[in-house]
Coordinates of C-alpha atoms in Angstrom, one line a residue:
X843 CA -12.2 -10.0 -18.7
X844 CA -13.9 -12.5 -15.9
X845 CA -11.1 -13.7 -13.5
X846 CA -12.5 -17.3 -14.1
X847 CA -15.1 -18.9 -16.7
X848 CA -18.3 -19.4 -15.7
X849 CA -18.2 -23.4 -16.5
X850 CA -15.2 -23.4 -14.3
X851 CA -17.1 -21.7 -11.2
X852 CA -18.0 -25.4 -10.2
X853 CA -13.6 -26.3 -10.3
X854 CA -13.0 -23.3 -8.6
X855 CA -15.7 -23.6 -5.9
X856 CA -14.2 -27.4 -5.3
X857 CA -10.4 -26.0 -5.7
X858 CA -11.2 -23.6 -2.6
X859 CA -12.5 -26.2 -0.4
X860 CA -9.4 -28.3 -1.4
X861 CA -7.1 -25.6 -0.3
X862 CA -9.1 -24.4 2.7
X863 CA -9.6 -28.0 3.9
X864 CA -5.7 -28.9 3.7
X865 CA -4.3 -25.5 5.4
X866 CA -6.9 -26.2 8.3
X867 CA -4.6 -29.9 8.5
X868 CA -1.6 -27.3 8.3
X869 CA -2.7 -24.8 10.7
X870 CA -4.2 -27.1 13.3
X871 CA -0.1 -28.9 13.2
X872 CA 1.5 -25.9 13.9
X873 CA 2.6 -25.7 17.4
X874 CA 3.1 -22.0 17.1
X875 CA 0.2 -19.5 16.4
X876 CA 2.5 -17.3 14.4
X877 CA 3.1 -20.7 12.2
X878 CA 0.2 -19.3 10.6
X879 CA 1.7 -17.2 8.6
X880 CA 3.4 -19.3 6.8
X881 CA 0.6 -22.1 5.8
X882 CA 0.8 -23.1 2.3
X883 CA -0.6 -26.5 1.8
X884 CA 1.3 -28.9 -0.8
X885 CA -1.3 -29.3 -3.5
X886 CA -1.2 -29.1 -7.3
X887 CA -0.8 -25.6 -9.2
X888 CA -3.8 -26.1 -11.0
X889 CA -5.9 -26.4 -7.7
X890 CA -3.8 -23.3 -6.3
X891 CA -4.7 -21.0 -9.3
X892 CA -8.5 -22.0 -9.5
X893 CA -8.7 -21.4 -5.7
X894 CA -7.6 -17.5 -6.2
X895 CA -9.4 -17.1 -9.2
X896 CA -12.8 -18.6 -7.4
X897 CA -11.8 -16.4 -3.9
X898 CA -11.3 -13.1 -6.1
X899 CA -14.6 -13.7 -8.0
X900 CA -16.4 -14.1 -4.3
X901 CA -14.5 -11.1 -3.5
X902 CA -15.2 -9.0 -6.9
X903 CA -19.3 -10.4 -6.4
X904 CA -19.6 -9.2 -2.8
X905 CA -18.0 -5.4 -3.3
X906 CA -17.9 -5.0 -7.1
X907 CA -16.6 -1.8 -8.3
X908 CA -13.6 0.2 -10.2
X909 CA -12.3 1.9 -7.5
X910 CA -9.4 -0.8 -5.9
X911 CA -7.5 -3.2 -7.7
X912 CA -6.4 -6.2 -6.2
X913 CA -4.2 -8.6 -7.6
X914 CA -2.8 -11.7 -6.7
X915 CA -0.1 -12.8 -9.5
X916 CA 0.4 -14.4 -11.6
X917 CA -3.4 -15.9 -11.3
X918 CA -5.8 -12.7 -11.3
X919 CA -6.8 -9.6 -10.8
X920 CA -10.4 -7.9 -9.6
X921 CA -11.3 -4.0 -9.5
X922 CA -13.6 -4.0 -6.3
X923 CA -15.2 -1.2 -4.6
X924 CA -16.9 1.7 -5.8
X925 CA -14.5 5.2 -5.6
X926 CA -12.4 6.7 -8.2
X927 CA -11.8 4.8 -11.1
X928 CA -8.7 4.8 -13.7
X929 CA -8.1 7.7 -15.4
X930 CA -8.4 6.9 -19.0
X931 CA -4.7 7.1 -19.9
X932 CA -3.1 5.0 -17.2
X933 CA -6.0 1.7 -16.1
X934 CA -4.5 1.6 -12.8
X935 CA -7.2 2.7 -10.5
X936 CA -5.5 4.9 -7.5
X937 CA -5.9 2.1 -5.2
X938 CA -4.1 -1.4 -5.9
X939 CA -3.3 -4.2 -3.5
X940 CA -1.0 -7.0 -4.3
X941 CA -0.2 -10.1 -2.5
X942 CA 0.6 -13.7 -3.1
X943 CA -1.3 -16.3 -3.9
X944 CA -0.6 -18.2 -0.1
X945 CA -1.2 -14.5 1.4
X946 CA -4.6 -14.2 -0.3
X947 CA -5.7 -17.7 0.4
X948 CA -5.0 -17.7 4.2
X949 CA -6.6 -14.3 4.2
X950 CA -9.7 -15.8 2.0
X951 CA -10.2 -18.8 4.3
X952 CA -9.7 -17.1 7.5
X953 CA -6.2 -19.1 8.5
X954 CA -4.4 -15.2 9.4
X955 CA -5.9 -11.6 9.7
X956 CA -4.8 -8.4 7.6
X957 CA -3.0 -7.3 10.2
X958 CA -0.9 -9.8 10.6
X959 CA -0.2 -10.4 7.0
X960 CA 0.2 -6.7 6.8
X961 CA 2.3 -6.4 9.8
X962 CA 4.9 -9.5 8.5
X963 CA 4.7 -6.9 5.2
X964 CA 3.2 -9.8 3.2
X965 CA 0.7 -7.2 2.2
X966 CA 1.6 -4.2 -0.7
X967 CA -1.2 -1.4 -0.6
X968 CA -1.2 2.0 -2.3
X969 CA -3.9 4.1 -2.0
X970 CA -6.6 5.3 0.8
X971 CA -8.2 1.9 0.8
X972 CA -5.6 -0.3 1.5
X973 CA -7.4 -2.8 4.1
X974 CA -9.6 -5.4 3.0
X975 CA -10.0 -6.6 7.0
X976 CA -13.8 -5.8 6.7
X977 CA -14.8 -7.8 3.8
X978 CA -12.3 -11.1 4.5
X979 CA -12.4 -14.1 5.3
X980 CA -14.7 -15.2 2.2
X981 CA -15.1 -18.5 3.4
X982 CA -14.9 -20.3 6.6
X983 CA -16.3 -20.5 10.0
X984 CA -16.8 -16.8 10.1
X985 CA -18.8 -16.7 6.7

């Protein structure tokens, strides 16, 4: 199953921006560059969850693949990367990443790094690929 409709890519695509646009206002206050980590703009939970699920489909589009599994609960989920899939009897693949939705939106837009988040232990990873560094941010200045 898609982690967002296709005639909601538009929503999503505009809930991003939202999200990205207000934790640039947050980030820019903070007087402290470890403040960072802990930018989670006040806006509605409809605009949060269509921001994920539009990130994680720019994220599933630009590596897709079974081999990782990321997840960012309770909004969606993408297999990215090719590698070992799920064995047929348990649809976890061997690799799986979890984080929470503020987590995977600073990440997205570039606000912190993984090794920050990863270092604060915002980040669970199990498996061999457990870094996602390389392909973030998704949008932003460095995109």
């Amino acid at each position: 199953m898609a982690v967002i409709l296709e005639k909601d890519l538009p929503r999503g695509r505009e809930a991003l921006h939202q999200w990205y646009e207000a934790a640039q206002e947050v980030a820019a206050a903070a007087s402290d560059p470890t403040q960072r980590l802990a930018v989670s703009p006040k806006l509605p939970r409809p605009v949060w969850a269509m921001a994920v699920r539009y990130s994680l489909f720019l994220l599933e589009r630009r590596v897709p693949g079974p081999g990782v599994e990321v997840r960012v609960a309770p909004w969606g989920a993408v297999k990215i990367l090719d590698g070992p899939e799920s064995d047929p009897h348990n649809l976890t693949p061997p690799d799986v990443i979890e984080l929470d939705p503020d987590v995977w939106l600073r990440l997205a837009c570039g606000i912190t790094a993984w090794a920050e988040e990863k270092e604060a232990g915002r980040i669970s990873a199990v498996g061999e690929r457990d870094d996602l560094s390389g392909l973030l941010p998704l949008v932003g200045p460095a995109r």
